[in-house]
Amino acid sequence: MQVTLRLPTRTLHQGPASRLFAEAENGAFGMLPNHVDFVAALVPSVLILTLADGGEHIFGIDEGILVKKGHRVDVAIRRGVRGADLASLRETVQRNFIEIDEDERVARSALSRLEAGIVRRFADLQRPRTP
């Protein structure tokens, strides 16, 4: 089957695979080329592609969606990284995902402060002024 892993800005992987292992909201699953067509919502986990020669590609993925139709599997994910093995993948995920989550938390906090300031200013504008 032909597997494509897409990020919002680029393609992370594209190529043939003889087997796929992923984790959806309702549990982990495996897929072979003649698997029934379906759609699954993926959770942050490890996605493993087994190649025809027995080699493996291992990816750390964030939430996304998997669509299988015929012999094509399209996986759209928010974030993803490729690892050489599970040990290095853990380190890569820690470095890329966890640090980005901290940056997002700081940005959300700043945005919340800005929104609160705007709401206060609108409330001040609505108050009647007494002469």
Short mmCIF file of C-alpha atoms in Angstrom, two decimals:
data_model
loop_
_atom_site.label_atom_id
_atom_site.label_comp_id
_atom_site.label_asym_id
_atom_site.label_seq_id
_atom_site.Cartn_x
_atom_site.Cartn_y
_atom_site.Cartn_z
CA MET A 1 0.00 0.00 0.00
CA GLN A 2 1.11 3.58 -0.64
CA VAL A 3 1.36 5.62 2.60
CA THR A 4 1.58 9.42 2.82
CA LEU A 5 2.10 11.28 6.11
CA ARG A 6 1.25 14.95 5.74
CA LEU A 7 2.00 17.83 8.09
CA PRO A 8 0.29 21.21 7.66
CA THR A 9 3.33 22.61 5.83
CA ARG A 10 4.97 19.61 4.16
CA THR A 11 4.96 15.87 3.50
CA LEU A 12 6.78 13.97 6.26
CA HIS A 13 6.86 10.61 4.44
CA GLN A 14 5.61 9.11 1.21
CA GLY A 15 6.25 5.57 0.06
CA PRO A 16 5.14 1.95 0.01
CA ALA A 17 4.55 -0.11 3.15
CA SER A 18 3.51 -3.70 3.70
CA ARG A 19 2.08 -3.03 7.18
CA LEU A 20 1.06 -0.08 9.33
CA PHE A 21 0.58 0.16 13.10
CA ALA A 22 -1.12 3.19 14.69
CA GLU A 23 -3.27 4.19 17.65
CA ALA A 24 -6.76 5.64 17.38
CA GLU A 25 -9.08 7.01 20.03
CA ASN A 26 -10.56 3.55 20.59
CA GLY A 27 -7.22 1.67 20.71
CA ALA A 28 -4.25 0.50 18.69
CA PHE A 29 -4.67 -1.22 15.33
CA GLY A 30 -2.66 -2.79 12.56
CA MET A 31 -3.34 -2.58 8.86
CA LEU A 32 -2.33 -4.72 5.88
CA PRO A 33 -2.74 -3.80 2.18
CA ASN A 34 -6.13 -5.54 1.78
CA HIS A 35 -7.62 -4.05 4.94
CA VAL A 36 -11.14 -2.68 4.60
CA ASP A 37 -11.39 1.04 3.75
CA PHE A 38 -11.97 3.26 6.78
CA VAL A 39 -11.24 6.51 8.59
CA ALA A 40 -9.72 6.80 12.07
CA ALA A 41 -8.96 9.72 14.39
CA LEU A 42 -5.39 9.23 15.63
CA VAL A 43 -4.13 10.18 19.08
CA PRO A 44 -0.60 11.30 20.01
CA SER A 45 1.38 8.07 19.74
CA VAL A 46 3.90 6.09 17.70
CA LEU A 47 3.10 5.17 14.10
CA ILE A 48 5.14 2.30 12.64
CA LEU A 49 5.43 1.47 8.94
CA THR A 50 6.87 -1.91 7.95
CA LEU A 51 8.49 -2.00 4.51
CA ALA A 52 8.46 -4.88 2.04
CA ASP A 53 12.09 -5.73 2.93
CA GLY A 54 11.21 -5.97 6.65
CA GLY A 55 12.68 -2.59 7.60
CA GLU A 56 10.69 -0.15 9.69
CA HIS A 57 10.04 3.58 9.72
CA ILE A 58 9.03 4.88 13.15
CA PHE A 59 7.22 8.21 13.62
CA GLY A 60 6.15 10.11 16.69
CA ILE A 61 2.86 11.78 15.82
CA ASP A 62 0.46 14.24 17.35
CA GLU A 63 -3.27 13.97 16.82
CA GLY A 64 -4.49 13.54 13.28
CA ILE A 65 -6.67 11.58 10.92
CA LEU A 66 -6.00 8.44 8.87
CA VAL A 67 -7.94 7.67 5.69
CA LYS A 68 -7.53 4.32 3.91
CA LYS A 69 -9.06 3.90 0.48
CA GLY A 70 -8.01 1.05 -1.76
CA HIS A 71 -4.24 0.70 -1.55
CA ARG A 72 -3.70 4.34 -0.48
CA VAL A 73 -3.35 5.47 3.11
CA ASP A 74 -3.31 9.21 3.79
CA VAL A 75 -2.42 10.39 7.27
CA ALA A 76 -2.83 14.08 8.11
CA ILE A 77 -1.19 15.02 11.41
CA ARG A 78 -0.66 18.27 13.26
CA ARG A 79 2.94 17.48 14.19
CA GLY A 80 5.21 14.54 13.53
CA VAL A 81 8.84 13.47 13.63
CA ARG A 82 10.71 10.49 12.29
CA GLY A 83 12.97 8.50 14.59
CA ALA A 84 15.65 5.94 13.92
CA ASP A 85 14.48 3.77 16.83
CA LEU A 86 12.13 4.03 19.80
CA ALA A 87 14.82 5.34 22.18
CA SER A 88 15.87 8.19 19.89
CA LEU A 89 12.25 8.88 19.02
CA ARG A 90 11.43 9.49 22.69
CA GLU A 91 14.19 12.09 22.87
CA THR A 92 13.12 13.71 19.59
CA VAL A 93 9.47 13.88 20.66
CA GLN A 94 10.50 15.37 24.00
CA ARG A 95 12.60 18.00 22.26
CA ASN A 96 10.12 18.90 19.51
CA PHE A 97 6.65 18.38 21.01
CA ILE A 98 7.07 19.16 24.71
CA GLU A 99 9.09 22.33 24.14
CA ILE A 100 6.60 23.53 21.51
CA ASP A 101 3.74 22.85 23.95
CA GLU A 102 5.48 25.09 26.52
CA ASP A 103 5.86 27.85 23.90
CA GLU A 104 2.17 27.49 23.00
CA ARG A 105 1.22 27.74 26.69
CA VAL A 106 3.17 30.99 27.05
CA ALA A 107 1.59 32.38 23.87
CA ARG A 108 -1.92 31.43 25.04
CA SER A 109 -1.30 33.11 28.38
CA ALA A 110 -0.21 36.33 26.66
CA LEU A 111 -3.25 36.18 24.38
CA SER A 112 -5.56 35.74 27.38
CA ARG A 113 -4.08 38.84 29.04
CA LEU A 114 -4.61 40.83 25.84
CA GLU A 115 -8.22 39.65 25.55
CA ALA A 116 -8.90 40.55 29.19
CA GLY A 117 -7.50 44.04 28.60
CA ILE A 118 -9.72 44.55 25.57
CA VAL A 119 -12.81 43.41 27.49
CA ARG A 120 -11.99 45.85 30.33
CA ARG A 121 -11.60 48.72 27.86
CA PHE A 122 -14.94 47.92 26.20
CA ALA A 123 -16.60 47.78 29.61
CA ASP A 124 -15.14 51.21 30.39
CA LEU A 125 -16.53 52.58 27.14
CA GLN A 126 -20.03 51.33 27.94
CA ARG A 127 -20.17 52.98 31.38
CA PRO A 128 -22.02 56.28 31.34
CA ARG A 129 -19.86 59.24 32.20
CA THR A 130 -21.13 61.56 34.90
CA PRO A 131 -20.40 65.29 34.48
#
